[in-house]
Coordinates of C-alpha atoms (C1' of nucleotides) in Angstrom, one line a residue:
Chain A
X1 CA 10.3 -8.3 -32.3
X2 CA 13.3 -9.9 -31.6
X3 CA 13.6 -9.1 -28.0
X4 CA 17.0 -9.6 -26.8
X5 CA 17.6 -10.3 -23.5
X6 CA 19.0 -7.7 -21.6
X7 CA 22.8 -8.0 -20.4
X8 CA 22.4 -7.2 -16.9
X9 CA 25.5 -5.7 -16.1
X10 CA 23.7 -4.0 -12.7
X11 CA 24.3 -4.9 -9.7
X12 CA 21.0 -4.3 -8.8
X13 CA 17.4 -6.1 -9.5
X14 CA 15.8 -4.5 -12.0
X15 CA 12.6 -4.7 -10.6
X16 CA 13.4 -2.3 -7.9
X17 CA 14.3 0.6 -10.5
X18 CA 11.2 -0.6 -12.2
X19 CA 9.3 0.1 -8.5
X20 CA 10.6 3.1 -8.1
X21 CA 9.4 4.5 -11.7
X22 CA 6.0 3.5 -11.8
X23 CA 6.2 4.9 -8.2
X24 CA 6.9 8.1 -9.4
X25 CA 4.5 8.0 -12.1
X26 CA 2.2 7.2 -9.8
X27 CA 2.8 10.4 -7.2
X28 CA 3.5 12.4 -10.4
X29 CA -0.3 11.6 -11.1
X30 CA 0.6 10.3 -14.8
X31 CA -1.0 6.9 -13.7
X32 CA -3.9 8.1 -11.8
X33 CA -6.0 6.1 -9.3
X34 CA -7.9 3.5 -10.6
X35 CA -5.7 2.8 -13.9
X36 CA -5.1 -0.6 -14.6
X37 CA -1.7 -1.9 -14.6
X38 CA -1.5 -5.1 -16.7
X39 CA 1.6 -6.8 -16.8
X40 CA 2.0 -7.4 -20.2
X41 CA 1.6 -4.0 -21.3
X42 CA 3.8 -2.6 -18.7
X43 CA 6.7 -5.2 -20.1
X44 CA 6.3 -4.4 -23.4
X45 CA 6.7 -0.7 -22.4
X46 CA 9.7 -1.0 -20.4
X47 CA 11.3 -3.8 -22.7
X48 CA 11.7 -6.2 -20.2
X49 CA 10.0 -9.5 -19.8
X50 CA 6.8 -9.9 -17.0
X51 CA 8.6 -11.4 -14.4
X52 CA 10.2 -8.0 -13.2
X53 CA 7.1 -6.3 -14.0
X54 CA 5.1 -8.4 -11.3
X55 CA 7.7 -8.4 -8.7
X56 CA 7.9 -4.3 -9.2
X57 CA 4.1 -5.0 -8.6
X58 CA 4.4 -6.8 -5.6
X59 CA 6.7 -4.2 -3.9
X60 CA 4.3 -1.5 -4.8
X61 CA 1.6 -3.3 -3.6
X62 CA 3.3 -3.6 -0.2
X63 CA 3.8 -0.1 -0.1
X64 CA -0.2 0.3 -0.5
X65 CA 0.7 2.6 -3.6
X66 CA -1.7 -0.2 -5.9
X67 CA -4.1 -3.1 -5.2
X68 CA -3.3 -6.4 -5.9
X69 CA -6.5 -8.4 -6.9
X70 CA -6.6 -11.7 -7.0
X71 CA -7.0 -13.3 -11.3
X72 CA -7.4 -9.4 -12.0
X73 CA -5.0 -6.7 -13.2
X74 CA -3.6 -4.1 -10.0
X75 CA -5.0 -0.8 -9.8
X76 CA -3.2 2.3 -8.9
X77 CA -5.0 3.1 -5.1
X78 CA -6.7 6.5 -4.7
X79 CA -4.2 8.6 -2.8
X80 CA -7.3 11.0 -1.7
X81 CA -6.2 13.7 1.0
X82 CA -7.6 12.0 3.6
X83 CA -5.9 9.2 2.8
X84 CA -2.3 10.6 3.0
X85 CA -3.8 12.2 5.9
X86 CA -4.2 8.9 7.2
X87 CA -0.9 7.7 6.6
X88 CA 0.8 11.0 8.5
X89 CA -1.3 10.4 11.6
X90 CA 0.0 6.8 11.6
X91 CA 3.5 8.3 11.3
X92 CA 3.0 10.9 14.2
X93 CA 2.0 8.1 16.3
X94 CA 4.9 5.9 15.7
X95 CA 7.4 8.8 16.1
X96 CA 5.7 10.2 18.9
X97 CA 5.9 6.6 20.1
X98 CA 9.6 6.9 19.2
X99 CA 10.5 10.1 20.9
X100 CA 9.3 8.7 24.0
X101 CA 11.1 6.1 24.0
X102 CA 14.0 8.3 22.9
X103 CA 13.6 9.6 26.1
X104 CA 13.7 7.3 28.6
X105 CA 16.8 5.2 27.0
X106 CA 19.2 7.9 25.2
X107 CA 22.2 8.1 26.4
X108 CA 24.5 11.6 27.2
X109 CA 26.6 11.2 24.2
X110 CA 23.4 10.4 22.2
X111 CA 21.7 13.4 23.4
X112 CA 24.8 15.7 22.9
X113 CA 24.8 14.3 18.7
X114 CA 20.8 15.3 18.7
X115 CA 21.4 18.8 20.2
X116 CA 24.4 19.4 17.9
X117 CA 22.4 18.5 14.6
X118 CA 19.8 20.7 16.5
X119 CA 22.2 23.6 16.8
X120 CA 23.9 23.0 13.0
X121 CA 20.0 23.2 11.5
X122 CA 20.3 26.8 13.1
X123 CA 22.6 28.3 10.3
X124 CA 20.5 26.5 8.2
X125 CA 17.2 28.1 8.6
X126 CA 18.8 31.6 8.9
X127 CA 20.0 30.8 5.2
X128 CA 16.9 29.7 4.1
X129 CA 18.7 26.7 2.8
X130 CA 15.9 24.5 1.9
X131 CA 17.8 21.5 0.8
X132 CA 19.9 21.2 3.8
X133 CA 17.4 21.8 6.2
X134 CA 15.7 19.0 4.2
X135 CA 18.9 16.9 4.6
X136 CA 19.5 17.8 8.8
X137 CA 15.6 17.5 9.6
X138 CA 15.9 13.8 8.5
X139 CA 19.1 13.4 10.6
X140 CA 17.1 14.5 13.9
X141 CA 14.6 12.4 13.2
X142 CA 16.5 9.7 12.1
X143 CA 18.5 10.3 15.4
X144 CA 15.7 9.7 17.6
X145 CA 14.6 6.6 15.8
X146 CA 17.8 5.8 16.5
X147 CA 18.1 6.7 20.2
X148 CA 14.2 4.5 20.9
X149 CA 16.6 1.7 20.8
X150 CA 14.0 -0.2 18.5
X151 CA 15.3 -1.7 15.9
X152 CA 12.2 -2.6 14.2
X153 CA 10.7 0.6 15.5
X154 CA 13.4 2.2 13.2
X155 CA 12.8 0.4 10.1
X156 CA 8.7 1.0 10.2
X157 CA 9.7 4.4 10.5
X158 CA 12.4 4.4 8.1
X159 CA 10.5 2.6 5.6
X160 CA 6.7 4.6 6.1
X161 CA 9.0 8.1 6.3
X162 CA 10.9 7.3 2.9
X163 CA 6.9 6.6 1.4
X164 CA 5.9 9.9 3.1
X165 CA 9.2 11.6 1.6
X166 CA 7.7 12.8 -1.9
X167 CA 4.6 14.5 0.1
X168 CA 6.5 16.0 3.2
X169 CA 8.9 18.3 0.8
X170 CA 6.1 19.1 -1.0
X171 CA 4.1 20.2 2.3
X172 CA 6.7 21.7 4.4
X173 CA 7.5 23.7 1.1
X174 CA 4.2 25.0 0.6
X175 CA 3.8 26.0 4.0
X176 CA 7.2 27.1 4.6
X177 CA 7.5 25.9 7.9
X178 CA 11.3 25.7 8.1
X179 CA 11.6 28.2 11.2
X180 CA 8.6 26.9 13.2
X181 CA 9.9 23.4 12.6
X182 CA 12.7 24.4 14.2
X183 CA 11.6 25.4 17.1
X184 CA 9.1 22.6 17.9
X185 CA 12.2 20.2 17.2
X186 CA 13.8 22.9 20.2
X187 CA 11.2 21.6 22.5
X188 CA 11.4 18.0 21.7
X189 CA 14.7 18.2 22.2
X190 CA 14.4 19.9 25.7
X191 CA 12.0 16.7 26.9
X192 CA 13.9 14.5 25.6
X193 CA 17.3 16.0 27.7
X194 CA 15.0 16.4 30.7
X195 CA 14.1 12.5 30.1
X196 CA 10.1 13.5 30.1
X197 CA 8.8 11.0 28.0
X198 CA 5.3 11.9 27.7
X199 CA 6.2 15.1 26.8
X200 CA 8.7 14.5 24.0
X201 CA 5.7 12.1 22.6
X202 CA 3.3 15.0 22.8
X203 CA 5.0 17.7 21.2
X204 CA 6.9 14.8 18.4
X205 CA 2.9 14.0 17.8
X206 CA 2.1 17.6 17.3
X207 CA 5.2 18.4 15.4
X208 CA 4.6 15.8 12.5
X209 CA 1.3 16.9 12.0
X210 CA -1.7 18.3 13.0
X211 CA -3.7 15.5 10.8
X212 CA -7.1 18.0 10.7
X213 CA -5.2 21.0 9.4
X214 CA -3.2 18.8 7.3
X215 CA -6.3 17.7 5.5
X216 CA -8.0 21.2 5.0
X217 CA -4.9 22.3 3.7
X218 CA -4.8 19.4 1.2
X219 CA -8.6 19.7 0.7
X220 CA -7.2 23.3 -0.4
X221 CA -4.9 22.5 -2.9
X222 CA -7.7 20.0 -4.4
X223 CA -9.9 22.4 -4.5
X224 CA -7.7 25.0 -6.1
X225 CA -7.3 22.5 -9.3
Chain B
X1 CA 10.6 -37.3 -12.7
X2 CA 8.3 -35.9 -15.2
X3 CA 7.2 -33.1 -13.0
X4 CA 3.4 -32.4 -13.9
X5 CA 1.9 -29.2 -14.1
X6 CA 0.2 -28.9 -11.0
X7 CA -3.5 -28.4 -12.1
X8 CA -4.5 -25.1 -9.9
X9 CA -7.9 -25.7 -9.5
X10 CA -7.3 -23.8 -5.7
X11 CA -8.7 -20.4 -6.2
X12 CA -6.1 -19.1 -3.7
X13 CA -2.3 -18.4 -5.3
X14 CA 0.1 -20.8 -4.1
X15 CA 2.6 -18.8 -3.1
X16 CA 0.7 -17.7 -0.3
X17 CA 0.2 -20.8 1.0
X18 CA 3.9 -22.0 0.5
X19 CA 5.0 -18.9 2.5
X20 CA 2.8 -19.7 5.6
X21 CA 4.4 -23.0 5.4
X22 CA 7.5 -21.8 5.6
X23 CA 6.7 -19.4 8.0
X24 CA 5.1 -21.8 10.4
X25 CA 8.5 -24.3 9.8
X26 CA 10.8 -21.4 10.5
X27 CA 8.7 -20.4 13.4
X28 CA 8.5 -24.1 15.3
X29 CA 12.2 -23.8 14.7
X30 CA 12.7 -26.7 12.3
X31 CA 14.2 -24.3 9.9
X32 CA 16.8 -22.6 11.6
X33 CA 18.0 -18.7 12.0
X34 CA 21.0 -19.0 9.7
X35 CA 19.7 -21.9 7.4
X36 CA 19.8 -20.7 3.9
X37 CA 16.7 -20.8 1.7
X38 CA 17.8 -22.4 -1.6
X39 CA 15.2 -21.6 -4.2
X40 CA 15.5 -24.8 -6.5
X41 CA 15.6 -27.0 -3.3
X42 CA 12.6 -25.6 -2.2
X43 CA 11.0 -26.2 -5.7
X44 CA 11.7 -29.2 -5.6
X45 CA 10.6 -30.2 -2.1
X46 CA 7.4 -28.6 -2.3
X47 CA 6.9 -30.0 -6.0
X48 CA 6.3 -26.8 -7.6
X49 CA 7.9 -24.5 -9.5
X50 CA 10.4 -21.8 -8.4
X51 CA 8.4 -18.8 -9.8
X52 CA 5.7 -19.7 -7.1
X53 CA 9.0 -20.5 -4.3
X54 CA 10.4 -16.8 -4.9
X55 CA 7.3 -15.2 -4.1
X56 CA 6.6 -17.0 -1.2
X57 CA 10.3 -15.3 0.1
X58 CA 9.6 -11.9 -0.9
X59 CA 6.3 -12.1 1.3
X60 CA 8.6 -14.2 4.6
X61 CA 11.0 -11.5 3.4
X62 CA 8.6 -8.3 3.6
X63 CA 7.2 -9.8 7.2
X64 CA 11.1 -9.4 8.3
X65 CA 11.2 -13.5 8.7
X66 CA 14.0 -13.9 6.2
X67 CA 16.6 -11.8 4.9
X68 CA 17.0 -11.6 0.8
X69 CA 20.4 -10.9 0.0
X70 CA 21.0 -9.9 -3.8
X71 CA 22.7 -13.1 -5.6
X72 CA 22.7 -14.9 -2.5
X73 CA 20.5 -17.4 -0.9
X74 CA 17.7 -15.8 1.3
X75 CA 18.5 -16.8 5.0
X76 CA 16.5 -17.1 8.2
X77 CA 16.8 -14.4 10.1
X78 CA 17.7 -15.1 13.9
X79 CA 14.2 -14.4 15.9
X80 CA 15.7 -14.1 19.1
X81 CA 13.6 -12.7 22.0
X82 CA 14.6 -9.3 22.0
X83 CA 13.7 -9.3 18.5
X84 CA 9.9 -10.5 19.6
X85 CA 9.9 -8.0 22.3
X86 CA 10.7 -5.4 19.7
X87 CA 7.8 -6.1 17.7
X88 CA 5.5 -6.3 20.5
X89 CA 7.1 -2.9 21.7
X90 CA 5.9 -1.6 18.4
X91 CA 2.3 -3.6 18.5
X92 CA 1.9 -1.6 22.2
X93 CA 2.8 1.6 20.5
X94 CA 0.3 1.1 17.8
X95 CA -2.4 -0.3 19.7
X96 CA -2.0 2.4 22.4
X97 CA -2.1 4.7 19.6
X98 CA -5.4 3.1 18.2
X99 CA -6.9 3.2 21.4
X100 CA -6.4 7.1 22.2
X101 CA -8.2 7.8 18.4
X102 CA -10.8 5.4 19.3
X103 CA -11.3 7.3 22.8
X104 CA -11.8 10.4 21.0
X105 CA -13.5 9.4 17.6
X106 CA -15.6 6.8 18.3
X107 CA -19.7 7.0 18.2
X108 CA -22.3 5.3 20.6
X109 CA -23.4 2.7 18.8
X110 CA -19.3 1.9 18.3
X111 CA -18.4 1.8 22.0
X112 CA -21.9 -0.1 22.7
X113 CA -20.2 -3.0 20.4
X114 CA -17.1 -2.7 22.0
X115 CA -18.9 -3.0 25.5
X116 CA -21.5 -5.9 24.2
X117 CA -18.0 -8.0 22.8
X118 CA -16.3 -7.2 26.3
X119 CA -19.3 -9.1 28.4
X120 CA -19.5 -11.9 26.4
X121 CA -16.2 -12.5 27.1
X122 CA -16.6 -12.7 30.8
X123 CA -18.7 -15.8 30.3
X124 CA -16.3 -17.5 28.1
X125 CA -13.1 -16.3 30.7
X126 CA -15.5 -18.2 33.8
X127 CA -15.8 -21.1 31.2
X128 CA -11.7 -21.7 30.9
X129 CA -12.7 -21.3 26.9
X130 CA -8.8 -20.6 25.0
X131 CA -10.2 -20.5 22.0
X132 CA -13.2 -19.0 22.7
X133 CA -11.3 -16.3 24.1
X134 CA -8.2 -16.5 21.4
X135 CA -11.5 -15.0 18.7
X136 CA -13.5 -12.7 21.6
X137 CA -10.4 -11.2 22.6
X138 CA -9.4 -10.2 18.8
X139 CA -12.4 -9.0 17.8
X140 CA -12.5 -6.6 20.9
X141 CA -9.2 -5.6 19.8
X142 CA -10.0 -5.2 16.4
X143 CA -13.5 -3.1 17.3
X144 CA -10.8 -0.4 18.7
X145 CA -8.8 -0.4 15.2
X146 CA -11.9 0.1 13.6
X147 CA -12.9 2.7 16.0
X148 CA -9.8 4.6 15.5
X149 CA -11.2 5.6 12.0
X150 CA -8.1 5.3 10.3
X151 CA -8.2 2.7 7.7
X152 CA -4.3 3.0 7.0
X153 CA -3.6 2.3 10.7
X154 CA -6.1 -0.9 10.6
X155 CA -4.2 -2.3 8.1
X156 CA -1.0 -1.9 10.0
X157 CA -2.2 -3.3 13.1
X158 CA -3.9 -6.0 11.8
X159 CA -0.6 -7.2 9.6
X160 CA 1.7 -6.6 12.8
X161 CA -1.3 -8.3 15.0
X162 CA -0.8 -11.2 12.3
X163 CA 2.6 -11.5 12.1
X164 CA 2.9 -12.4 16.3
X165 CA -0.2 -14.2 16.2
X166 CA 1.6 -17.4 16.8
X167 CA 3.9 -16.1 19.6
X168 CA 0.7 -13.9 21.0
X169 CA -1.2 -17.1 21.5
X170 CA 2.0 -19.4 22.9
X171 CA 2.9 -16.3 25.7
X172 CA -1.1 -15.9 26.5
X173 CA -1.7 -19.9 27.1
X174 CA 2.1 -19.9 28.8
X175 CA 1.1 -16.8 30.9
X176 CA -2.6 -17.9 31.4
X177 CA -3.2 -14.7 30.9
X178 CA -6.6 -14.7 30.3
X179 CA -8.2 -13.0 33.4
X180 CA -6.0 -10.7 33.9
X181 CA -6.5 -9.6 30.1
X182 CA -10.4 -9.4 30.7
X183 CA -9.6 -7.1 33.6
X184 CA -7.4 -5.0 31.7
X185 CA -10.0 -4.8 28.6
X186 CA -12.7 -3.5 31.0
X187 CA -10.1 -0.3 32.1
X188 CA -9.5 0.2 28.5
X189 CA -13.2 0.1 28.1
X190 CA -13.8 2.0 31.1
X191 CA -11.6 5.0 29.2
X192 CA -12.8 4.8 26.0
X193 CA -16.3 5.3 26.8
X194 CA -15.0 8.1 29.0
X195 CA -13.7 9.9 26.5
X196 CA -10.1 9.8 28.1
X197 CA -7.8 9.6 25.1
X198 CA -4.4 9.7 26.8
X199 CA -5.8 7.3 29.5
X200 CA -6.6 4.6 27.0
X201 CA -3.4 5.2 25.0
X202 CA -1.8 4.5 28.4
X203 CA -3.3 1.4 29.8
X204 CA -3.5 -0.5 26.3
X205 CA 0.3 0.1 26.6
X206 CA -0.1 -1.6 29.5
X207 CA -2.1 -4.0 28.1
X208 CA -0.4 -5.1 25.1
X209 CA 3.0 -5.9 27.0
X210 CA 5.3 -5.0 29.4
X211 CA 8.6 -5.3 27.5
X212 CA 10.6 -5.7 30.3
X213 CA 8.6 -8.5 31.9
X214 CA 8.0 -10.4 28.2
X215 CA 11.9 -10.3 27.4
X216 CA 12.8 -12.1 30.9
X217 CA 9.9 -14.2 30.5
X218 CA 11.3 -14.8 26.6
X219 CA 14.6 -15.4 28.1
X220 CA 13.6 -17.9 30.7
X221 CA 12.2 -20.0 28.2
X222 CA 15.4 -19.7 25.9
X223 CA 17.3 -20.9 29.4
X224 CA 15.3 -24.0 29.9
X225 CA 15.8 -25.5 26.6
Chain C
dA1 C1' 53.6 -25.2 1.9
dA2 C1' 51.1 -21.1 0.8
dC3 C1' 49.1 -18.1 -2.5
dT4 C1' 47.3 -16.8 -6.8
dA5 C1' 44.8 -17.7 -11.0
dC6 C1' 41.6 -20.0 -13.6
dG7 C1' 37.9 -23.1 -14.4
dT8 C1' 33.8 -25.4 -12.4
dT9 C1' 29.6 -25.3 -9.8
dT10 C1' 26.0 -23.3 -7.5
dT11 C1' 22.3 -20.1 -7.4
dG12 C1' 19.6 -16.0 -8.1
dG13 C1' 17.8 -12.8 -12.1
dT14 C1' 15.3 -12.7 -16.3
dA15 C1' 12.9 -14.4 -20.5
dT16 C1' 9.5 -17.2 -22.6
dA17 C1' 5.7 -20.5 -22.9
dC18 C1' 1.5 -22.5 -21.3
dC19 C1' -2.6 -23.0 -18.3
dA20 C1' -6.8 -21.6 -16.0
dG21 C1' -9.8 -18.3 -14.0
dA22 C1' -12.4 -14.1 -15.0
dT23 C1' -14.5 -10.9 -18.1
dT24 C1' -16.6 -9.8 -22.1
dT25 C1' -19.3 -10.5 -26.1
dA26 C1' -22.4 -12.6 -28.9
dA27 C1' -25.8 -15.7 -30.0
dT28 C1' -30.0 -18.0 -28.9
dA29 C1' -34.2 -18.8 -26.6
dT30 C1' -38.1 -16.9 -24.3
Chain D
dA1 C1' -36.5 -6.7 -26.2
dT2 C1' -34.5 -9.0 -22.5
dA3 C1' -32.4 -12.5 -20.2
dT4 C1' -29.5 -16.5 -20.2
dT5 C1' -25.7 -19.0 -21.6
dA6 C1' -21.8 -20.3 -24.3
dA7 C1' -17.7 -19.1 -26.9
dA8 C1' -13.9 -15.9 -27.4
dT9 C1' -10.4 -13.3 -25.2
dC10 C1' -8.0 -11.1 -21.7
dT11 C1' -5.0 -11.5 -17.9
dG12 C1' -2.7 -13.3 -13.9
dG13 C1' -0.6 -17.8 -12.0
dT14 C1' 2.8 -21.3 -12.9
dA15 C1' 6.5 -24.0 -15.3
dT16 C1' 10.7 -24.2 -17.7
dA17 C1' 15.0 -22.5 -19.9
dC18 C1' 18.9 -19.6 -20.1
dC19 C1' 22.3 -16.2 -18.4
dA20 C1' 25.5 -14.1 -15.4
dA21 C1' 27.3 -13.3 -10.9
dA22 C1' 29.1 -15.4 -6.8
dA23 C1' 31.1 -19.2 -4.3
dC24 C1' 33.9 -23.1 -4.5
dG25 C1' 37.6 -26.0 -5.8
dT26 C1' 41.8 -27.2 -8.1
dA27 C1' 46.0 -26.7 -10.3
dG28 C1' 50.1 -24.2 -11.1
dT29 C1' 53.6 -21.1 -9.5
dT30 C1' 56.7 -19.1 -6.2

DNA sequence: AACTACGTTTTGGTATACCAGATTTAATAT
DNA sequence: ATATTAAATCTGGTATACCAAAACGTAGTT
């Protein structure tokens, strides 16, 4: 074929979009663990040349989704239960890290923009509005990262929260935890205004996940396949 | 010049060892925060290739050493000391994290290790042995990852660990930190062999850094130059 | 003299070609 | 029949070439 190259009239690197596809092919389950993912094959699918290919490789490799082997084609890792439960107790312990630092260093005008996302999420629940809480959960997180005054703190989190994105709608959905999320956000909230550090870790740990039940419940769904 | 193929007959990809290069120049400061990374330049210079030169970035990139920006140059990003603190902060938060899971999940013959690695280092400590104490001291940490029995949260550490080797091992030797650090290991020890989750959390907090103390320390040395 | 418009240069994004290590397969010897 | 080895092939690593988007510089206009 006469492959033409493609205009790129983006302004963005193709290899990202090319990332985030095979990523979602990947959580989607229509590459499951252990495929191989040969370069060549993928380019010819896509209709774009290997070099975008292995750079969509590398990203996805940083983000643990496949295995780069050295001389030898990437394999899509097995994303067991445990291991995402693995991945969520990591998270708890960097936002529980988070929130405690929240705590000691956020200021009152900080503190009064986390309590009034807290407050708007209210409405929210009452509603049943899933998308929105969705939408004004990430903002009280995202204000916390915020308030650690960690700058690299906040992009770990950013960047292992956006991985953990797919899996979190899908579990607080299942488990329809909207209303009890609330109110364990209610008492992080209150140690972070009362400046109790260890507290607000505790309860942020707790509140992300309780990594055992996590896993039965995933073991759960497995089984239910 | 006729540029020759470079014959690989290295078993380990280039690009690696072109970004630790780089990494090492950008970290002894004779590439500068600011400088921009011209890809042919670098080609040319290192006598390669650029395919091989834009990997090497996208890994300095991914470790947060340089900033890809899209159709520009890649620059250097400024490493200043707050920056380092903030890593470390995040390296305490982890480690202390690793350290409470270890507390809880790990076995006998486990914290028997951990113990045997701690006593051998009290010879080497007596013996004024940096390097001797540069491995001991990581392979005690690195027992506690293991310990933690998450494999996700290993891999983490051991990256971020890494990634501040170089400015670990320039504040220890500047600090002559070494006792101290033995003493502190044997309270984390102390903890985990207790069973005291929260306690070991708390003192390898402790251990990793004070933030305060390493950013005036950081910015003493920035002063004296 | 200052500002705009256009052309040149620089530089990253992508495509294609080639090389070498790794795997597989087949042939040969025991 | 099995084991060992050598050839074929598959596949990632690297080199080179081309394209388009910025950045830069210059000329022309007001």
């Amino acid at each position: 074929m006469t492959a033409r190259h493609r205009t790129v009239s983006d302004d963005k690197p193709l290899a990202e979009g090319l990332a985030r596809q095979l990523e979602q092919e990947i959580i989607d389950g229509v590459i499951r663990p252990g495929d191989e993912l040969d370069e060549r094959r993928l380019a010819e699918r896509f209709g774009v040349s290997r070099t975008p290919i292995r750079e969509a490789l590398r990203r996805l490799g940083v983000e643990r989704l496949i295995e780069l082997r050295p001389r030898r084609s990437a394999i899509v890792r097995s994303l067991t239960a445990q291991n995402l439960a693995q991945m969520f107790e990591v998270l708890s312990g960097l936002e529980s890290f988070a929130a405690e630092c929240a705590a000691r260093r956020m200021n009152q005008q900080q503190i009064e923009q986390l309590r009034s996302i807290h407050e708007e999420t209210a409405a929210i629940v009452d509603a049943g509005d899933r998308d929105g809480f969705d939408r004004l959960n990430f903002q009280f997180h995202q204000a916390i990262y915020r308030g650690a005054g960690n700058p690299y703190l906040l992009e770990q989190l950013e960047g292992l929260r956006t991985k953990l994105a797919p899996y979190r709608r899908w579990l607080l959905r299942r488990l329809d935890r909207m209303r009890q999320s609330h109110n364990e956000h209610a008492v992080i909230l209150e140690a972070i205004e009362a400046g109790d550090g260890a507290r607000a870790a505790t309860e942020m740990r707790r509140h992300i996940c309780d990594p055992d039940r996590l896993v039965d419940f995933m073991m759960m769904e497995q089984a239910e396949r």
